Tab-separated table of C-alpha atoms and ligand atoms in Angstrom:
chain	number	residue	atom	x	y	z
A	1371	UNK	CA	0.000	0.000	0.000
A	1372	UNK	CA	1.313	3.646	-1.276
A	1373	UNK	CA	2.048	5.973	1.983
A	1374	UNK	CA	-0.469	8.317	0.120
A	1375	UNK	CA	-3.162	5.679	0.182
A	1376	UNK	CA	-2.204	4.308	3.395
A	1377	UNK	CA	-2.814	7.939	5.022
A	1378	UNK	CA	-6.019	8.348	3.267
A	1379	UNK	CA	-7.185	5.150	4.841
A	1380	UNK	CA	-5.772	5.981	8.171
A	1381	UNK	CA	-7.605	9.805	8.098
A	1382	UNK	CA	-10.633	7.645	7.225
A	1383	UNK	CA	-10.981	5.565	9.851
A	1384	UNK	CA	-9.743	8.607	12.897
A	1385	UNK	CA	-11.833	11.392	11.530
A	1386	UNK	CA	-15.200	10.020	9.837
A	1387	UNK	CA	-15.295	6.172	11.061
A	1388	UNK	CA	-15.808	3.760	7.850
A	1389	UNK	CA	-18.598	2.056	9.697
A	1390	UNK	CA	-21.620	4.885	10.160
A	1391	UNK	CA	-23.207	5.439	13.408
A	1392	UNK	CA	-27.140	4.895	12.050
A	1393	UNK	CA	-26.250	2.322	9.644
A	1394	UNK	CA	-23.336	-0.465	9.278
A	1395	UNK	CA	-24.318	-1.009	5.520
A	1396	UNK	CA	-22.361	2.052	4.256
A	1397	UNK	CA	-18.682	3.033	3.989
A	1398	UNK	CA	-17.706	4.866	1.446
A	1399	UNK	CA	-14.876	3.252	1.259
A	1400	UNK	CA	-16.938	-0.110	0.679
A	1401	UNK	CA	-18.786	1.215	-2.611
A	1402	UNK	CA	-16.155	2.266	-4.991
A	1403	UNK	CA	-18.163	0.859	-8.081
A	1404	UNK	CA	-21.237	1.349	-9.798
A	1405	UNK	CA	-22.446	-2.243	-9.333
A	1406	UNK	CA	-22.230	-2.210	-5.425
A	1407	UNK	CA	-23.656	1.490	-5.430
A	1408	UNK	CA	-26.659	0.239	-7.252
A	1409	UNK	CA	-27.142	-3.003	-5.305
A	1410	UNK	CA	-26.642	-0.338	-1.854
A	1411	UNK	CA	-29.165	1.854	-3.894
A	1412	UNK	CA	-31.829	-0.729	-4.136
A	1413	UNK	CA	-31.729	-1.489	-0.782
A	1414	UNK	CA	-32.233	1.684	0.130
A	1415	UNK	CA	-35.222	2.057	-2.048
A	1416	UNK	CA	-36.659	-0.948	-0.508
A	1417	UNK	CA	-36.328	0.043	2.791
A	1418	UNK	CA	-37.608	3.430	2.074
A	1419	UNK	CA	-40.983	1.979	0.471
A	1420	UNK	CA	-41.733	0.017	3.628
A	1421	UNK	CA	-40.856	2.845	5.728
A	1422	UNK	CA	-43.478	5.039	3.522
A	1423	UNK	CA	-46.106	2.776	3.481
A	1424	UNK	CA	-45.749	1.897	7.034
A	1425	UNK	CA	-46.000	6.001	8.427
A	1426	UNK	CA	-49.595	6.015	9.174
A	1427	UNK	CA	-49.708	9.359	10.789
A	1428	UNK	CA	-47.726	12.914	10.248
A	1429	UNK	CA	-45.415	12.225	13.034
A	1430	UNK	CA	-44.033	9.022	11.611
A	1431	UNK	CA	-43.561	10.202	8.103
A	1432	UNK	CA	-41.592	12.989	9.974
A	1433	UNK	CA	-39.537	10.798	11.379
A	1434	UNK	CA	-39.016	9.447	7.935
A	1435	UNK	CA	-38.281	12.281	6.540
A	1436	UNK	CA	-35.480	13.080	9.130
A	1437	UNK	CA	-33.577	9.549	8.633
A	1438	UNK	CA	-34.045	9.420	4.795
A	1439	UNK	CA	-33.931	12.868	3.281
A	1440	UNK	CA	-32.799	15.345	6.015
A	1441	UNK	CA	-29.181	17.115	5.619
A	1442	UNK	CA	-27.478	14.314	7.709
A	1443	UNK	CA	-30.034	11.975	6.599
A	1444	UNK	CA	-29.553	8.219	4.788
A	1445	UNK	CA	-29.242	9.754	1.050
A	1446	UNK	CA	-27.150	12.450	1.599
A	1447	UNK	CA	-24.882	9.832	3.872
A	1448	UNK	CA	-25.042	7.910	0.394
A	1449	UNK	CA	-24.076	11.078	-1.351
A	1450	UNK	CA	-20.180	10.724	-0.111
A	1451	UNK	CA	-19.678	7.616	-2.489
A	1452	UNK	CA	-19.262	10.199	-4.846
A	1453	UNK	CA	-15.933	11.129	-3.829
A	1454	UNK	CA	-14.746	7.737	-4.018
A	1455	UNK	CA	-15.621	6.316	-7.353
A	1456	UNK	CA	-13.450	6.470	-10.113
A	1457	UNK	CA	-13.381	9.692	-11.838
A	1458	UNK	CA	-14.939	7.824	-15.480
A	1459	UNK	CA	-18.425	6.306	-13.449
A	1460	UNK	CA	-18.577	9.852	-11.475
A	1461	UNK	CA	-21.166	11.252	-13.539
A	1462	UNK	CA	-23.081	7.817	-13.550
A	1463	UNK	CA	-23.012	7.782	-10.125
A	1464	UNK	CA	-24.278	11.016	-9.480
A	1465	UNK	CA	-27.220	10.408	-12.111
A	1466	UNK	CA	-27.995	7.183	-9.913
A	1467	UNK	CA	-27.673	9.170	-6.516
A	1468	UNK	CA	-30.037	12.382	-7.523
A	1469	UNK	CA	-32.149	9.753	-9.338
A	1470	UNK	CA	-32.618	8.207	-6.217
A	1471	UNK	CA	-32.686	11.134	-4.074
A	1472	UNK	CA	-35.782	12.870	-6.337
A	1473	UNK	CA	-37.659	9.675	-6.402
A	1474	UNK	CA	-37.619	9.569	-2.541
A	1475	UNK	CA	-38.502	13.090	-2.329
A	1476	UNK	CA	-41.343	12.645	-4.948
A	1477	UNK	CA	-42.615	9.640	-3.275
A	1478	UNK	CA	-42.523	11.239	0.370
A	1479	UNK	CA	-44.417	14.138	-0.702
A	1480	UNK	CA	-47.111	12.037	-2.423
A	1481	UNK	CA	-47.330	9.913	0.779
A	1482	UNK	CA	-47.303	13.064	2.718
A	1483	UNK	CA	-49.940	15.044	1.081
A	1484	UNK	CA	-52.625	11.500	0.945
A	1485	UNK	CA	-51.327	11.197	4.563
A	1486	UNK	CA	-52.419	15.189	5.808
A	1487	UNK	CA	-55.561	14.984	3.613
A	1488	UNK	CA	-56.533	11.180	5.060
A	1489	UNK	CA	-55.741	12.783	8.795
A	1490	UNK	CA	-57.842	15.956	7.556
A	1491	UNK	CA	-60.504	14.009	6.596
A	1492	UNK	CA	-60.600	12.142	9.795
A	1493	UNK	CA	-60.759	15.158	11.996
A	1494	UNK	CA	-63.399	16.635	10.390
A	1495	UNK	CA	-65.270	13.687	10.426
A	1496	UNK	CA	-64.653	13.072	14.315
A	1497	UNK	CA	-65.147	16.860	15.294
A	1498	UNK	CA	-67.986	17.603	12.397
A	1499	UNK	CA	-71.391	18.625	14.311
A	1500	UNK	CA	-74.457	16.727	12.441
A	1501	UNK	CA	-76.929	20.018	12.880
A	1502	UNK	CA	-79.905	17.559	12.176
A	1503	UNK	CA	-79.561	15.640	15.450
A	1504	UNK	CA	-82.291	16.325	17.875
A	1505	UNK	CA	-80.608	19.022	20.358
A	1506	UNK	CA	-80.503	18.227	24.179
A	1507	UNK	CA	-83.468	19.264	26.188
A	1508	UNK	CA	-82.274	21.117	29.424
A	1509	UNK	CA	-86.010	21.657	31.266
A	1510	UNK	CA	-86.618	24.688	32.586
A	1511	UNK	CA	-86.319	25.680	36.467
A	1512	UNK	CA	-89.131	28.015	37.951
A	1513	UNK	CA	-88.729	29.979	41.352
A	1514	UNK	CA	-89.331	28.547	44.679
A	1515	UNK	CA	-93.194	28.161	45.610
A	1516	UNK	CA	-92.703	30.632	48.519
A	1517	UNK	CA	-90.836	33.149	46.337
A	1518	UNK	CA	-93.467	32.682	44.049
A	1519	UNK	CA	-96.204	34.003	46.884
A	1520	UNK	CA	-93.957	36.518	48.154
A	1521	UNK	CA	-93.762	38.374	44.866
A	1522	UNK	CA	-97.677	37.734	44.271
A	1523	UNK	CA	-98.180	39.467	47.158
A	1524	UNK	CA	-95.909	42.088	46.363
A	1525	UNK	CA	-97.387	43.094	43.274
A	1526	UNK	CA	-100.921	43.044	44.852
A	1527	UNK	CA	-100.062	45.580	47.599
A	1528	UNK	CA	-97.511	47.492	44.513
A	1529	UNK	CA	-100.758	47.866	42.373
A	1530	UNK	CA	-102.427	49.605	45.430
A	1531	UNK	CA	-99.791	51.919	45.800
A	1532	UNK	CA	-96.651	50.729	48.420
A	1533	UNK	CA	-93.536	50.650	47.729
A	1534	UNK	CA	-91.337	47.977	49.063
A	1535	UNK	CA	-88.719	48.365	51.560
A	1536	UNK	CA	-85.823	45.904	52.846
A	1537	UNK	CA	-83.787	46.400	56.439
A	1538	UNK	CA	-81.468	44.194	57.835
A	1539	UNK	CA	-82.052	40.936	59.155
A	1540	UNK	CA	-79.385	41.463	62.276
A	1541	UNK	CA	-81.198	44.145	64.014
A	1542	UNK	CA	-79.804	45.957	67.171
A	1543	UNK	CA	-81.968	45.903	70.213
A	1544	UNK	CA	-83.227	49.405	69.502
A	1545	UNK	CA	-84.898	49.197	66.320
A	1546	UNK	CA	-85.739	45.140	67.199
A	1547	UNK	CA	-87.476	46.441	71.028
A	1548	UNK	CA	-87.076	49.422	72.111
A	1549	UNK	CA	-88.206	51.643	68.994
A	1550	UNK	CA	-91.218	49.460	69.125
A	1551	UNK	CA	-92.495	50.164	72.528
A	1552	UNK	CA	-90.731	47.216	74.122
A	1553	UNK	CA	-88.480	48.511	76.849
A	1554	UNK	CA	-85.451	46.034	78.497
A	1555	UNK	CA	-88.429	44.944	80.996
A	1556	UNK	CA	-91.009	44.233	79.301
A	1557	UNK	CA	-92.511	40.713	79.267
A	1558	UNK	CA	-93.492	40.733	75.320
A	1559	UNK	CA	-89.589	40.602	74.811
A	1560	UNK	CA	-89.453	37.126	76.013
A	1561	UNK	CA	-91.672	35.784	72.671
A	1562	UNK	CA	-89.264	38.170	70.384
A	1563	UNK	CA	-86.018	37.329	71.993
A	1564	UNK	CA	-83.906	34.930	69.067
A	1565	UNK	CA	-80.715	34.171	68.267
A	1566	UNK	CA	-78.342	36.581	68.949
A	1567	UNK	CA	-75.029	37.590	67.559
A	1568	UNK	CA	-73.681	39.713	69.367
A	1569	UNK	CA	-74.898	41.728	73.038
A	1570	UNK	CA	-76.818	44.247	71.398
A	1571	UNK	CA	-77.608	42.489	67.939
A	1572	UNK	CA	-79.944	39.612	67.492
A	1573	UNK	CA	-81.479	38.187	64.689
A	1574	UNK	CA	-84.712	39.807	63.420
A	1575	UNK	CA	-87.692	37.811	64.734
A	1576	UNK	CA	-90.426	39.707	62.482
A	1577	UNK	CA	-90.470	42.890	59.969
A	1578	UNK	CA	-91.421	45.106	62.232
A	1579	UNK	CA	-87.999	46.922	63.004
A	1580	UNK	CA	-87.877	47.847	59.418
A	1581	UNK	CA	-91.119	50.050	59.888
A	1582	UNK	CA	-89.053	52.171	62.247
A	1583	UNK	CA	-86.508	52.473	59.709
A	1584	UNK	CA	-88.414	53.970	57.420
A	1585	UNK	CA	-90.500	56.540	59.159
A	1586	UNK	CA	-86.728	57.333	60.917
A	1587	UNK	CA	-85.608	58.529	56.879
A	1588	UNK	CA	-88.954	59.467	55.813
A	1589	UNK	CA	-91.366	62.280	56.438
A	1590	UNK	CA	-95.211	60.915	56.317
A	1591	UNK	CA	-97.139	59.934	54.491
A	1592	UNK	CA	-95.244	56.658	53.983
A	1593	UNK	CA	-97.086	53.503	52.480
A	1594	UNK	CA	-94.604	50.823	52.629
A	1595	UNK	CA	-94.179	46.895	52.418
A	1596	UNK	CA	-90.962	45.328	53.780
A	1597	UNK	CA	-90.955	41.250	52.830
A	1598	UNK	CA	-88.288	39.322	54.582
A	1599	UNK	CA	-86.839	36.263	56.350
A	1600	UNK	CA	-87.071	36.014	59.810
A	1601	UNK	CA	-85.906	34.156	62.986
A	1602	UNK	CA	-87.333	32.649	66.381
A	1603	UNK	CA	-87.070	30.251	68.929
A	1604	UNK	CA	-90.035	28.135	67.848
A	1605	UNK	CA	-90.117	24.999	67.721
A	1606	UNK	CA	-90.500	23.353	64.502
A	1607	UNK	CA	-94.277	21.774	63.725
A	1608	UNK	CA	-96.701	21.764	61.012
A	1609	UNK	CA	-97.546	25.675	61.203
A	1610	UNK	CA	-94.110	26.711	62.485
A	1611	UNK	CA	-90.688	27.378	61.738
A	1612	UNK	CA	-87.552	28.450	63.140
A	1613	UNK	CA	-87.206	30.711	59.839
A	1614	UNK	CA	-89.483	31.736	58.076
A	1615	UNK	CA	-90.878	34.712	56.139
A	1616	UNK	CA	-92.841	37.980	56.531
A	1617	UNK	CA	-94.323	40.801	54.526
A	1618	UNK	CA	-94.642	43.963	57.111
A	1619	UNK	CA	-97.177	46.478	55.839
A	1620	UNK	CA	-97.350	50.307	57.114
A	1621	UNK	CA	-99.411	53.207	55.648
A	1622	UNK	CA	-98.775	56.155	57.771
A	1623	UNK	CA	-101.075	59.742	57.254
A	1624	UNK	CA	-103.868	62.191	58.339
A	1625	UNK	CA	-106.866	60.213	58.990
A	1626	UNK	CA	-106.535	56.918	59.164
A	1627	UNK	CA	-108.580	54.190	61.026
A	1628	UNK	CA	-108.857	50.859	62.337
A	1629	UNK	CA	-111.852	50.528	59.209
A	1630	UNK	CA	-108.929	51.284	56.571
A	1631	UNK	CA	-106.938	48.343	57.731
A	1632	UNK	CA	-109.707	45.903	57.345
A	1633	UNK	CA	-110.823	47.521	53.949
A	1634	UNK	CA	-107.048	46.996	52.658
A	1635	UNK	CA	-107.274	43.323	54.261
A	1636	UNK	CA	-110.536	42.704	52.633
A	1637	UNK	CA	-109.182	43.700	49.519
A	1638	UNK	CA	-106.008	42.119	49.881
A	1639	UNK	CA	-107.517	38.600	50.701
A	1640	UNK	CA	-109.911	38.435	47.909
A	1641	UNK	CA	-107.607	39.464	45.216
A	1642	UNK	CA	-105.073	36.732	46.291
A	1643	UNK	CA	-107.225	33.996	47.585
A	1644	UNK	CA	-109.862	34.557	45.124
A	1645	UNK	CA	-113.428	33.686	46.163
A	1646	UNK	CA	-114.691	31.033	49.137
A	1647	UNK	CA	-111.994	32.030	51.800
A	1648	UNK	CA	-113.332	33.280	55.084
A	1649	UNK	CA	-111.386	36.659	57.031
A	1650	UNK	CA	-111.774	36.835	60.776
A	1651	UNK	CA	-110.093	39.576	62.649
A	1652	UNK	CA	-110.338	38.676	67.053
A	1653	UNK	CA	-108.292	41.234	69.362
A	1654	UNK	CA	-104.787	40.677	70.475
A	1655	UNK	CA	-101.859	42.460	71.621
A	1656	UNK	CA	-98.631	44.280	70.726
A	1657	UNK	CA	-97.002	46.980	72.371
A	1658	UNK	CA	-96.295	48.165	69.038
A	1659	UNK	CA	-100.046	48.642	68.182
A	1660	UNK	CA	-103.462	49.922	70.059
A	1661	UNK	CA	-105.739	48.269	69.025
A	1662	UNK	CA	-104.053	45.077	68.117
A	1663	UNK	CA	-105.706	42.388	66.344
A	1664	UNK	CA	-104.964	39.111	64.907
A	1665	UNK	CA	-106.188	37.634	61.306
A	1666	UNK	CA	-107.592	34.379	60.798
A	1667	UNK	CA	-108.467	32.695	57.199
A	1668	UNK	CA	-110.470	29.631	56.926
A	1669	UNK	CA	-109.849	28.013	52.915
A	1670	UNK	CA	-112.929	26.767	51.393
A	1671	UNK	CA	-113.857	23.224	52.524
A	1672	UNK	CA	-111.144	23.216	55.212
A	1673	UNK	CA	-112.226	22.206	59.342
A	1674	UNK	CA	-109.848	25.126	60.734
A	1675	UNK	CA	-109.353	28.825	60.738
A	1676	UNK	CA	-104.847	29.757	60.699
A	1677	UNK	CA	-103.886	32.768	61.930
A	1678	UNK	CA	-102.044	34.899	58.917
A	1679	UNK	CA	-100.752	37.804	60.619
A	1680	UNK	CA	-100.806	40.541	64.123
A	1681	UNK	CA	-101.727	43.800	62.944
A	1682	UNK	CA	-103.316	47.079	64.826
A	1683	UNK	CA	-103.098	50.815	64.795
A	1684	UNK	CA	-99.653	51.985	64.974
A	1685	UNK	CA	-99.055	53.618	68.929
A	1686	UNK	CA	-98.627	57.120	69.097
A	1687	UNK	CA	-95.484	56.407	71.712
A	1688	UNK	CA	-93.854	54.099	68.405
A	1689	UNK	CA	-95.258	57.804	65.994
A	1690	UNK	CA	-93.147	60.130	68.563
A	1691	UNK	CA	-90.099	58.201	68.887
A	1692	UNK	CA	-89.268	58.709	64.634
A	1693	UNK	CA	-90.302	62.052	64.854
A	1694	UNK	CA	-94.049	62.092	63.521
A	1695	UNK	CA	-96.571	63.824	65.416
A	1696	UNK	CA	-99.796	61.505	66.472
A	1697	UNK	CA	-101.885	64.817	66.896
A	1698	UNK	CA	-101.491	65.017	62.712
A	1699	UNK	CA	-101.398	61.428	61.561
A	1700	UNK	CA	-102.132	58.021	62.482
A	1701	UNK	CA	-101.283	54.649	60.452
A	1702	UNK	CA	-101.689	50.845	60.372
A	1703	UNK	CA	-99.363	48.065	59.755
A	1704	UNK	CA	-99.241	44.664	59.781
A	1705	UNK	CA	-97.183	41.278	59.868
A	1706	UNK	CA	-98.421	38.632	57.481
A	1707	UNK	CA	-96.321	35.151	57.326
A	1708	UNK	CA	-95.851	34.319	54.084
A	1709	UNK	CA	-95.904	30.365	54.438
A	1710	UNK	CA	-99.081	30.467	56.007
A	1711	UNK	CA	-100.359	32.443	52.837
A	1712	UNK	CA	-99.035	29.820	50.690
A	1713	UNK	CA	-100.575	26.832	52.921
A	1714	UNK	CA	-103.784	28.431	52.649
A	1715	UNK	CA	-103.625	29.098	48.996
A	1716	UNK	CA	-102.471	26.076	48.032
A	1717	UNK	CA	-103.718	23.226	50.498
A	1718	UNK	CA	-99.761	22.341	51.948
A	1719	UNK	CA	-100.474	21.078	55.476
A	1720	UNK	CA	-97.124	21.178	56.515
A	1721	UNK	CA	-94.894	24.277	56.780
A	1722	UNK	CA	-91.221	22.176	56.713
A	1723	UNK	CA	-92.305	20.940	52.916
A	1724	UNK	CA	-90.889	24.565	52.218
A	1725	UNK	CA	-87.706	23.855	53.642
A	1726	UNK	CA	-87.047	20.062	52.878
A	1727	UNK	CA	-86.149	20.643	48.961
A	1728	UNK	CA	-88.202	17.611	48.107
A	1729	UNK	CA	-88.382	17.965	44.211
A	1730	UNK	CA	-91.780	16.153	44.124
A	1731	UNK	CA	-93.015	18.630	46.143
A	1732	UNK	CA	-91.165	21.977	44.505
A	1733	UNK	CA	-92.293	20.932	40.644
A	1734	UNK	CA	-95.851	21.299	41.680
A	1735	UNK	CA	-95.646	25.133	41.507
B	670	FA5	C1	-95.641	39.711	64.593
B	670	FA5	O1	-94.632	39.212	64.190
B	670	FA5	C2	-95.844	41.191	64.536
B	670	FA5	N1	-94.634	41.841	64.230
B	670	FA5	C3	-96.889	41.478	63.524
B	670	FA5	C4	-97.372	42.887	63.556
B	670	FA5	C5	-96.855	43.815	62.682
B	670	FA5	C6	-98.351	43.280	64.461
B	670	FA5	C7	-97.290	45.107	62.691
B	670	FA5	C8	-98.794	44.575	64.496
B	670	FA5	C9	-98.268	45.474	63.591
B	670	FA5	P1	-96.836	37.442	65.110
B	670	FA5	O2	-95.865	36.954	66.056
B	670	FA5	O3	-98.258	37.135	65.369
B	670	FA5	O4	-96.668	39.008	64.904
B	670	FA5	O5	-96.437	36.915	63.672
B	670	FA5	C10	-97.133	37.347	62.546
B	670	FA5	C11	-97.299	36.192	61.558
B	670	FA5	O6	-96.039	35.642	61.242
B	670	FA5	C12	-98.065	35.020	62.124
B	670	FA5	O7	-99.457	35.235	62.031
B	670	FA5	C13	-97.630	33.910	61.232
B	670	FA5	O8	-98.321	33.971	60.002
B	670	FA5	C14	-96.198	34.264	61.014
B	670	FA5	N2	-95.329	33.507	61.927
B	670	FA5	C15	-94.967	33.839	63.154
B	670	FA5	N3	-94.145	32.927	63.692
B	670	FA5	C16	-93.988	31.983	62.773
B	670	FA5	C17	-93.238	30.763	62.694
B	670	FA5	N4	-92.466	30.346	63.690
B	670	FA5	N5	-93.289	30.030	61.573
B	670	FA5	C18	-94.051	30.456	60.540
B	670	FA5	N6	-94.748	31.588	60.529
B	670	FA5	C19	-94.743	32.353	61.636
C-alpha cells in the first residue's frame, strides 16, 4: 500500500469512522463501483418503500423524513460515495444518486400530502357537528313556591300603591325592642327574643324593626311593604318554623282608622285567595299597636281557621319616637307570614315541605 493511500485510509478511519453510526451497511470506502452502489441503492429504495407505506400518521412520516432525506439523513450519507468512485463512473453515479434522491422526495411528498388529507378528513369527520340531530333538552327551572307568593303578594299591595322596603335581618336591640315600645323589661320581649349575635344584635324575629326604619328617613305619608326572612325560637311543627318569612305592611297619614286596615285586608284577601276564603279579625296584643288584632283565614272546605298575621293601629309612643306627630297622623301596619299564605292558597299542610327541597313537592308550583 502507497504511503499516500495508506494515510487516506488511516484519516478515514480517525476522523469520519468507515462504519456509520445509524447504519453499518455504508462506507464509502466499501462502494467504490457502480455495481455495489446500485445493489446499496436498491436497498435503500426498498427500505424506504416500507418505511413510507408503514408512516400512518404525520409524526411518523416525519420521522421518515429526518432519517431518509434530512441534511445528515440516509441519502445524503449515500451522497459521499461520490468522492470515491473512479473519476470515469462519477457522472453515472451522481445520475444514480439524484435519481434516487428525487424519487424519494417525490414519493414522500405524495405519501405526505394522501397522509395530511386522510388525517384531515378524519378530523373533520370526528369533530364535524351533524346540525340535524335532535338538540338536548335542558327543562326549565321556575322559582321557589314561597318566592313565588312573596312576589304575588308584592305586586298586589304594589298595584295599590306601596312601595317595598328591605332592612337588615341582624337588628340591634333598639330598632328590634325598644323603637317598638318594648323597653329592656317588658314581658313581650321574652316571645321576640332569638338568636343573637352579638350583646346588642340579634337576629330579626319579624319585619317590624324595618317600619321604624323607614319613618326614621322618611317624612309621612309613607305607604310601605318590607318582605323578609325572619328568625325565632319556635319549635319546629306543622304551622311553624324556626325561619321563616314575613311581609310587614305600614301606611302612615292624616286620617286613618282601624276601618282602613280591614278595607285593605278585605281587599287584599280576595284578590289573592280569590273567592270562598273566610277573614276573621279577634283582638290581640302588641305593644307596638293599640288596638291590636290578629287575622284568621279559613280556605274553602277546610275544618280550621290559621292565623295569617298581628296587625293594629300603629301607637302614638312608636309615631313620637321617629319624629311624627300623632296629633297630625295616624297609620296601620301589619305582619303577614308568608308560608301560612301559601298553605292556605295552596292546600300544603305542613310548613317544613318549604324547607325540605323535596323535588316532588317543589315541581308542583
Ligand atoms: C308579629 O310578628 C308582629 N310583628 C306582627 C305585627 C306587625 C303586628 C305590625 C302589628 C303590627 P306574630 O308573632 O303574630 O306578629 O307573627 C305574625 C305572623 O307571622 C303570624 O301570624 C304567622 O303567620 C307568622 N309567623 C310567626 N311565627 C312563625 C313561625 N315560627 N313560623 C311560621 N310563621 C310564623
Amino acid at each position: 500500500m502507497s504511503r499516500a493511500s495508506l494515510r487516506r485510509s488511516f484519516e478515514t478511519t480517525r476522523g469520519k469512522p468507515l462504519v456509520n453510526e445509524k447504519s453499518d451497511r455504508y462506507t464509502p470506502r466499501q462502494m467504490s463501483d457502480l455495481t455495489d452502489l446500485g445493489k446499496r441503492i436498491a436497498d435503500l429504495n426498498g427500505e424506504m418503500a416500507r418505511g413510507l407505506a408503514e408512516a400512518s400518521d404525520v409524526q411518523t412520516l416525519e420521522r421518515f423524513r429526518v432519517e431518509y432525506l434530512g441534511r445528515k439523513g440516509r441519502i445524503a450519507q449515500l451522497f459521499r460515495v461520490l468522492a470515491e468512485v473512479a473519476p470515469d463512473d462519477k457522472r453515472e453515479a451522481g445520475r444514480l444518486l439524484n435519481e434516487l434522491k428525487d424519487g424519494a422526495t417525490s414519493a414522500f411528498e405524495e405519501r405526505a400530502a394522501r397522509l395530511t388529507s386522510s388525517e384531515l378528513q378524519e378530523r373533520l369527520l370526528r369533530e364535524s357537528v351533524d346540525v340535524t340531530l335532535p338538540g338536548v333538552c335542558r327543562p326549565f327551572g321556575h322559582l321557589h313556591p314561597l318566592t313565588q307568593v312573596q312576589r304575588e303578594i308584592e305586586s298586589i299591595f304594589m298595584r295599590m300603591g306601596f312601595d317595598v322596603a328591605t332592612g337588615p335581618e341582624i337588628e340591634t336591640e333598639y330598632y328590634n325592642f325598644e323603637a317598638l315600645n318594648i323597653p329592656a323589661d317588658h314581658p313581650a320581649r321574652a316571645d321576640w327574643d332569638t338568636f343573637y349575635i352579638s350583646d346588642t344584635t340579634l337576629l330579626r324575629p319579624h319585619t317590624s324593626p324595618v317600619q321604624i326604619h323607614v319613618m326614621e328617613s322618611t317624612p309621612p305619608p309613607v305607604r310601605i311593604i318590607c318582605p323578609g326572612r325572619c328568625y325565632r325560637r319556635d319549635a319546629q311543627d306543622a304551622t311553624h318554623s324556626p325561619v321563616f318569612h314575613q311581609i310587614e305592611l305600614l301606611w302612615v297619614e292624616e286620617g286613618l282608622s282601624l276601618a282602613n286596615l280591614k278595607y285593605v285586608l278585605e281587599l287584599f284577601t280576595r284578590e289573592f285567595f280569590g273567592e270562598g276564603y273566610l277573614m276573621r279579625f279577634s283582638g290581640d296584643f302588641f305593644p307596638f299597636t293599640e288596638p291590636s288584632v290578629q287575622v284568621h283565614i279559613k280556605a274553602p272546605g277546610a275544618a280550621g281557621w290559621m292565623e295569617i298575621m298581628g296587625a293594629g293601629m300603629v301607637d302614638p309612643a312608636v309615631l313620637t319616637a321617629v319624629g311624627y306627630d300623632p296629633e297630625c297622623v295616624s297609620g296601620f301596619a301589619f305582619g303577614l307570614g308568608i308560608e301560612r299564605m301559601a298553605m292556605l292558597k295552596y292546600g300544603i299542610d305542613d310548613i317544613r315541605a318549604f324547607l325540605t327541597n323535596d323535588l316532588r313537592f317543589i315541581r308542583q308550583f
